[in-house]
CSV table of N, CA, C and O in Angstrom, one decimal:
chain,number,residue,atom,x,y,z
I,185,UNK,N,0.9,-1.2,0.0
I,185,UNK,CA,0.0,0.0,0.0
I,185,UNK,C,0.9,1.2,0.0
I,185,UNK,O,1.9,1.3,0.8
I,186,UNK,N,0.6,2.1,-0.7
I,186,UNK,CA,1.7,3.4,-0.8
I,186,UNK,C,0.3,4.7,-1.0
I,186,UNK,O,-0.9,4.7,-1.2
I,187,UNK,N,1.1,5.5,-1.0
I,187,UNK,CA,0.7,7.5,-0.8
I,187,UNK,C,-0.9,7.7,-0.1
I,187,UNK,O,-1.1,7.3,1.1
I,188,UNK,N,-1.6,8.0,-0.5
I,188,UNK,CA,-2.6,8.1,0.6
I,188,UNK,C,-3.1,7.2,1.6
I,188,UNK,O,-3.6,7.7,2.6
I,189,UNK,N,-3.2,6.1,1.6
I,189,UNK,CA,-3.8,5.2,1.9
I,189,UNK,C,-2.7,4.7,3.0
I,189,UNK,O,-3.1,4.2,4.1
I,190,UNK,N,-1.7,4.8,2.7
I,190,UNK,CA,-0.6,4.7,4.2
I,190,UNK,C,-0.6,5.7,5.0
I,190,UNK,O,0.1,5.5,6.0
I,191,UNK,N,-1.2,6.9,5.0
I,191,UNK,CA,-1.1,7.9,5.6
I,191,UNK,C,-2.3,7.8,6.7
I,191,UNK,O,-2.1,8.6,7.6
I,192,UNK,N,-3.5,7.0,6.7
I,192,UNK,CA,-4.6,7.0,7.1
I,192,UNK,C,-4.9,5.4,7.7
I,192,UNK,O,-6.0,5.0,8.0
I,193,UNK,N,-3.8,4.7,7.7
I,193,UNK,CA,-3.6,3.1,8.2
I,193,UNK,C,-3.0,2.9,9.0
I,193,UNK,O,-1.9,3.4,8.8
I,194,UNK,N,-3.1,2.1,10.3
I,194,UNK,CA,-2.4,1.5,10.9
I,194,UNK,C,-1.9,0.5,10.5
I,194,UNK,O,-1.1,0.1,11.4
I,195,UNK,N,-2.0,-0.2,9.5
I,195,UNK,CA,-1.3,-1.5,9.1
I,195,UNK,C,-0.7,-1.0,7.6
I,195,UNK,O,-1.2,-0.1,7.0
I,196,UNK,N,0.4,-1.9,7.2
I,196,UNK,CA,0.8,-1.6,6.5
I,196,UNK,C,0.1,-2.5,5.0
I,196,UNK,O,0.1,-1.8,3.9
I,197,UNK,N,0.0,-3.0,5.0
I,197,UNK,CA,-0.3,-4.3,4.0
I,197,UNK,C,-2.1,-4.3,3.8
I,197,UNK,O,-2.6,-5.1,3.2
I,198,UNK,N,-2.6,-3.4,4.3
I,198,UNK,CA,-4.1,-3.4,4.1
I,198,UNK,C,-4.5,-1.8,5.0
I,198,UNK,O,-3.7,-1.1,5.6
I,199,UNK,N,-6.3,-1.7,4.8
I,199,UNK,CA,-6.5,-0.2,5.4
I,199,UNK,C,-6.9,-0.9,7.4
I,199,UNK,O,-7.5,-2.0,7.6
I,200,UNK,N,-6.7,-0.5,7.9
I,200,UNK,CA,-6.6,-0.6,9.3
I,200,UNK,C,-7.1,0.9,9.9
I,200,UNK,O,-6.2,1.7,9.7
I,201,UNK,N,-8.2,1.2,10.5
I,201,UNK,CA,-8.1,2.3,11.5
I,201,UNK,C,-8.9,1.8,12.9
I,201,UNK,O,-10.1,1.8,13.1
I,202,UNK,N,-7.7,1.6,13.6
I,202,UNK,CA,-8.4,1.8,15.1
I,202,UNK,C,-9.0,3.2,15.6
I,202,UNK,O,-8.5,4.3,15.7
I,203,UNK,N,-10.0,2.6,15.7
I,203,UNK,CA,-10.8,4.1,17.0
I,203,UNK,C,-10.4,4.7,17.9
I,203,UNK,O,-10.3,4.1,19.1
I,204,UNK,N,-9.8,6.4,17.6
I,204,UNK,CA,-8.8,6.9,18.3
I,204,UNK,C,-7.0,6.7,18.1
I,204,UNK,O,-6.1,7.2,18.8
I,205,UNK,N,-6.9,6.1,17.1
I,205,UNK,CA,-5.6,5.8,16.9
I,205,UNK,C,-4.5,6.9,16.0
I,205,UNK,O,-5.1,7.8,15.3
I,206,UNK,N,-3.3,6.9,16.0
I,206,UNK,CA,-3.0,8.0,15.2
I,206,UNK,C,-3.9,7.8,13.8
I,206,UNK,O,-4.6,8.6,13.3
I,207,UNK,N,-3.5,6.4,13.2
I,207,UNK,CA,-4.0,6.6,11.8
I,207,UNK,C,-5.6,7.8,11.4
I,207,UNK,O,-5.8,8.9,10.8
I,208,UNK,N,-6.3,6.9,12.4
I,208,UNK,CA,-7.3,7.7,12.7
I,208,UNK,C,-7.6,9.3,12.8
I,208,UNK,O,-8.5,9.8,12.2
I,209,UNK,N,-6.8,9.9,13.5
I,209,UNK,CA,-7.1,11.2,13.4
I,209,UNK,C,-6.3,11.5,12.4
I,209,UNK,O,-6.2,12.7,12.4
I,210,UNK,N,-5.6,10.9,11.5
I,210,UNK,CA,-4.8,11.4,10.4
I,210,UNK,C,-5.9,11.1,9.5
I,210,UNK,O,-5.6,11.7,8.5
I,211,UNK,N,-7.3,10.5,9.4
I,211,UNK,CA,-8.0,10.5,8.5
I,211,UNK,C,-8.7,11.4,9.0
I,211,UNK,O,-9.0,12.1,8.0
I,212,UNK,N,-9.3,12.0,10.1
I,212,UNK,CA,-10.2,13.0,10.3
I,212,UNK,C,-9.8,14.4,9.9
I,212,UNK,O,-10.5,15.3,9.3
I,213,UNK,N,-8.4,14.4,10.4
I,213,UNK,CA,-7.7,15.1,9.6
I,213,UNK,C,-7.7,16.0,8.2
I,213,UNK,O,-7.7,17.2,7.9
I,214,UNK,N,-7.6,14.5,7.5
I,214,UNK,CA,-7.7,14.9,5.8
I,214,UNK,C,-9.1,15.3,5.5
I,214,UNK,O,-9.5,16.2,4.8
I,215,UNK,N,-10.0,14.3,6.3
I,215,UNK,CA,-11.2,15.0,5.5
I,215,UNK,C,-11.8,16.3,6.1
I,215,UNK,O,-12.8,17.0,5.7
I,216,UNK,N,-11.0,16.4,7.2
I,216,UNK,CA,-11.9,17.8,7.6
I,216,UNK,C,-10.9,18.9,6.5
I,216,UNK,O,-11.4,20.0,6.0
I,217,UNK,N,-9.9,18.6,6.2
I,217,UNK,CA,-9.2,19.6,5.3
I,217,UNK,C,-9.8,19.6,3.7
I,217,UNK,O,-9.6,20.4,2.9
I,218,UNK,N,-10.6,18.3,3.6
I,218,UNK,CA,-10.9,18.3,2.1
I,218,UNK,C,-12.3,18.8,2.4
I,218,UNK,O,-12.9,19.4,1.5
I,219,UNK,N,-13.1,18.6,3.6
I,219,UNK,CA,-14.5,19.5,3.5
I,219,UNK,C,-14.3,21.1,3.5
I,219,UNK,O,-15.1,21.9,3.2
I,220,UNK,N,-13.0,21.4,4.1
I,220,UNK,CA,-13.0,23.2,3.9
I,220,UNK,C,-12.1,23.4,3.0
I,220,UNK,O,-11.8,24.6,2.8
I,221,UNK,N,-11.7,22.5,2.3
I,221,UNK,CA,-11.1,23.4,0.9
I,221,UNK,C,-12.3,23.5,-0.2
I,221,UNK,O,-12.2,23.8,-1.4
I,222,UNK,N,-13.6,23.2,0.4
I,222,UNK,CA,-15.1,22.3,-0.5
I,222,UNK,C,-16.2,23.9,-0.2
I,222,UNK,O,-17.1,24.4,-0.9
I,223,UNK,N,-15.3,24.5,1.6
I,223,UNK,CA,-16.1,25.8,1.8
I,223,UNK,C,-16.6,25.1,2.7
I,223,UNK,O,-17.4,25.8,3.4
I,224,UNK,N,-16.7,23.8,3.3
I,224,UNK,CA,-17.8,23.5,4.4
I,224,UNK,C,-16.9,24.5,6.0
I,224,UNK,O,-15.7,24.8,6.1
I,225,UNK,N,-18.0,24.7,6.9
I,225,UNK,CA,-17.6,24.9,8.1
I,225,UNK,C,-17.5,23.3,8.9
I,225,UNK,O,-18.5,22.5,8.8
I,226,UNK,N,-16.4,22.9,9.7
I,226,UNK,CA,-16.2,21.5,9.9
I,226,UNK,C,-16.2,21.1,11.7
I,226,UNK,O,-15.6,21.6,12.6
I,227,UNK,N,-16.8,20.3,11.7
I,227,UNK,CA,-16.3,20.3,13.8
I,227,UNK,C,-16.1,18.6,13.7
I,227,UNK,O,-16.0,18.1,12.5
I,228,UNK,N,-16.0,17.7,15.0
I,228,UNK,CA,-15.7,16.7,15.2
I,228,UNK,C,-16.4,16.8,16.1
I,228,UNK,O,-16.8,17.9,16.4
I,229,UNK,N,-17.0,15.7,17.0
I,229,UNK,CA,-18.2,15.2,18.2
I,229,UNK,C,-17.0,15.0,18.9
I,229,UNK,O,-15.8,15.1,18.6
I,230,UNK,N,-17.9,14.4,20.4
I,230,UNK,CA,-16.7,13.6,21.2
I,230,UNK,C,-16.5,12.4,20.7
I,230,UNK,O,-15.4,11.8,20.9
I,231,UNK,N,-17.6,11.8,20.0
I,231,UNK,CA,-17.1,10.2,19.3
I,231,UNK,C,-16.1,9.8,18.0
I,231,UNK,O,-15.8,8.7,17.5
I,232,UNK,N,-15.8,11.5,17.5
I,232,UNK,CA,-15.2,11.4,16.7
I,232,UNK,C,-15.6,11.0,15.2
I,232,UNK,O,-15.0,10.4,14.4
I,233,UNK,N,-17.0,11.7,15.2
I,233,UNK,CA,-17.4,11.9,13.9
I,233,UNK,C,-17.5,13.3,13.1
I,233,UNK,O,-18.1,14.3,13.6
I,234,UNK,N,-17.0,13.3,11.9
I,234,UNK,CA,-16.1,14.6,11.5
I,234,UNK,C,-17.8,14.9,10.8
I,234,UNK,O,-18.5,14.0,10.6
I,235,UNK,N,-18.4,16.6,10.5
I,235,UNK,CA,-19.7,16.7,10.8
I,235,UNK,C,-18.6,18.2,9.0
I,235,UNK,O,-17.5,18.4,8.6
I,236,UNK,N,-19.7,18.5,8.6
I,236,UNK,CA,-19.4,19.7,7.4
I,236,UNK,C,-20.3,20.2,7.3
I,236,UNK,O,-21.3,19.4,7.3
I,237,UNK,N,-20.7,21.8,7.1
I,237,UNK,CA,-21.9,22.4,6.7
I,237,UNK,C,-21.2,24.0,6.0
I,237,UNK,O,-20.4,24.9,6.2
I,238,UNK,N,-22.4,23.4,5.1
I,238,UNK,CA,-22.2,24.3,4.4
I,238,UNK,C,-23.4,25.6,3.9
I,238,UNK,O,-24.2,25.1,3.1
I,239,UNK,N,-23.8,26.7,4.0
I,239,UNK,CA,-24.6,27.6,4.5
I,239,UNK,C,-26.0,27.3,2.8
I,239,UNK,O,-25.6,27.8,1.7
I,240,UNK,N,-26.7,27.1,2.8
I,240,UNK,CA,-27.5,27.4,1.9
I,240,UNK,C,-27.5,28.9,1.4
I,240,UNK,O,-26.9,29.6,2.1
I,241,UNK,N,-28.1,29.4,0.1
I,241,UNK,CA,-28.7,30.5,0.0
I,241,UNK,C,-29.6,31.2,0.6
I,241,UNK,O,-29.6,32.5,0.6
I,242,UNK,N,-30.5,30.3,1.2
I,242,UNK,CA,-31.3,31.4,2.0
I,242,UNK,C,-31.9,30.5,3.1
I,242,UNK,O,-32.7,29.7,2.9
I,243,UNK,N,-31.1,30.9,4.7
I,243,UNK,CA,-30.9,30.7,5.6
I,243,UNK,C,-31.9,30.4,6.3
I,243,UNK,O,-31.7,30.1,7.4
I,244,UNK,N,-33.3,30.5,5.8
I,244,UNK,CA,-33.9,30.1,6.6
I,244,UNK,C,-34.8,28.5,6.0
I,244,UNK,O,-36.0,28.2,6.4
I,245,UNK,N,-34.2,27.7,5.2
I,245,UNK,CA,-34.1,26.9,4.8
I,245,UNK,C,-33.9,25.8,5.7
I,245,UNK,O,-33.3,26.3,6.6
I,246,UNK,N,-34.2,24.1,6.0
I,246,UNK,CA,-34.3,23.2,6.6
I,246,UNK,C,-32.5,22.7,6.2
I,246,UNK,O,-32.2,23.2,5.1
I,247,UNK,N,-31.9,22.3,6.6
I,247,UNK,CA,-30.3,22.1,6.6
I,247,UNK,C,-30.7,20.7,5.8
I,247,UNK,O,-31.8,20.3,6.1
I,248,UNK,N,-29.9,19.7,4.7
I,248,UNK,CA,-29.9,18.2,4.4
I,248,UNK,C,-28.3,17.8,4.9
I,248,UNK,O,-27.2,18.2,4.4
I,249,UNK,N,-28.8,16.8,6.1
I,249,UNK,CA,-27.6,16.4,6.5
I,249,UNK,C,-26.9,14.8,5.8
I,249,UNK,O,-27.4,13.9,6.5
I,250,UNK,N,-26.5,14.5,5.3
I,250,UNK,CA,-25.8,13.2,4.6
I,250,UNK,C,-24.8,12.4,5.3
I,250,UNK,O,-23.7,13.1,5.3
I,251,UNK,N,-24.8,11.5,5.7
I,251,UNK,CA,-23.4,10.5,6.2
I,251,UNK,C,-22.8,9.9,5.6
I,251,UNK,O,-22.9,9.9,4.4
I,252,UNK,N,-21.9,9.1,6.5
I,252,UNK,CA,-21.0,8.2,5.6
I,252,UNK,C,-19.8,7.7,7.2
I,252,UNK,O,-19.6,8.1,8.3
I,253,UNK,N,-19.3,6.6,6.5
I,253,UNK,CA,-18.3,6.1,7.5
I,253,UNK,C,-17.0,6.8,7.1
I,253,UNK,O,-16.9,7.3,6.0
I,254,UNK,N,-16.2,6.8,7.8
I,254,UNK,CA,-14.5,7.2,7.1
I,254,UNK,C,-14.2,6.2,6.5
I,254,UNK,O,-13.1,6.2,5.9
């Protein structure tokens, strides 16, 4: 496994992230930098789920929130 994908693994030879682990926050990391290079505003919970929002046009609008795992 080589360039991104070792940067965001604890193991070398496959993807691995323990919860809480360096790998780990080296992926929350990336994606909170790839949701504000996108314009989102970014936070993290205490459980460590990376959150993005991004402002509609007209703010008084219902927010659509979307998930996903890392």
């Amino acid at each position: 496994m080589s360039g991104l994908y070792e940067q965001v693994s604890d193991a070398s030879e496959y993807l691995e992230r323990t919860f809480l682990s360096p790998a780990s926050t080296r992926a929350i990391d990336l994606i909170r930098k790839w949701m504000e290079d996108a314009g989102l505003r970014t936070w993290v919970d205490q459980m460590g789920n990376v959150h993005g929002r991004v402002e509609g046009a007209n703010a008084n609008t219902e927010a659509l929130l979307i998930g996903s795992h890392m």
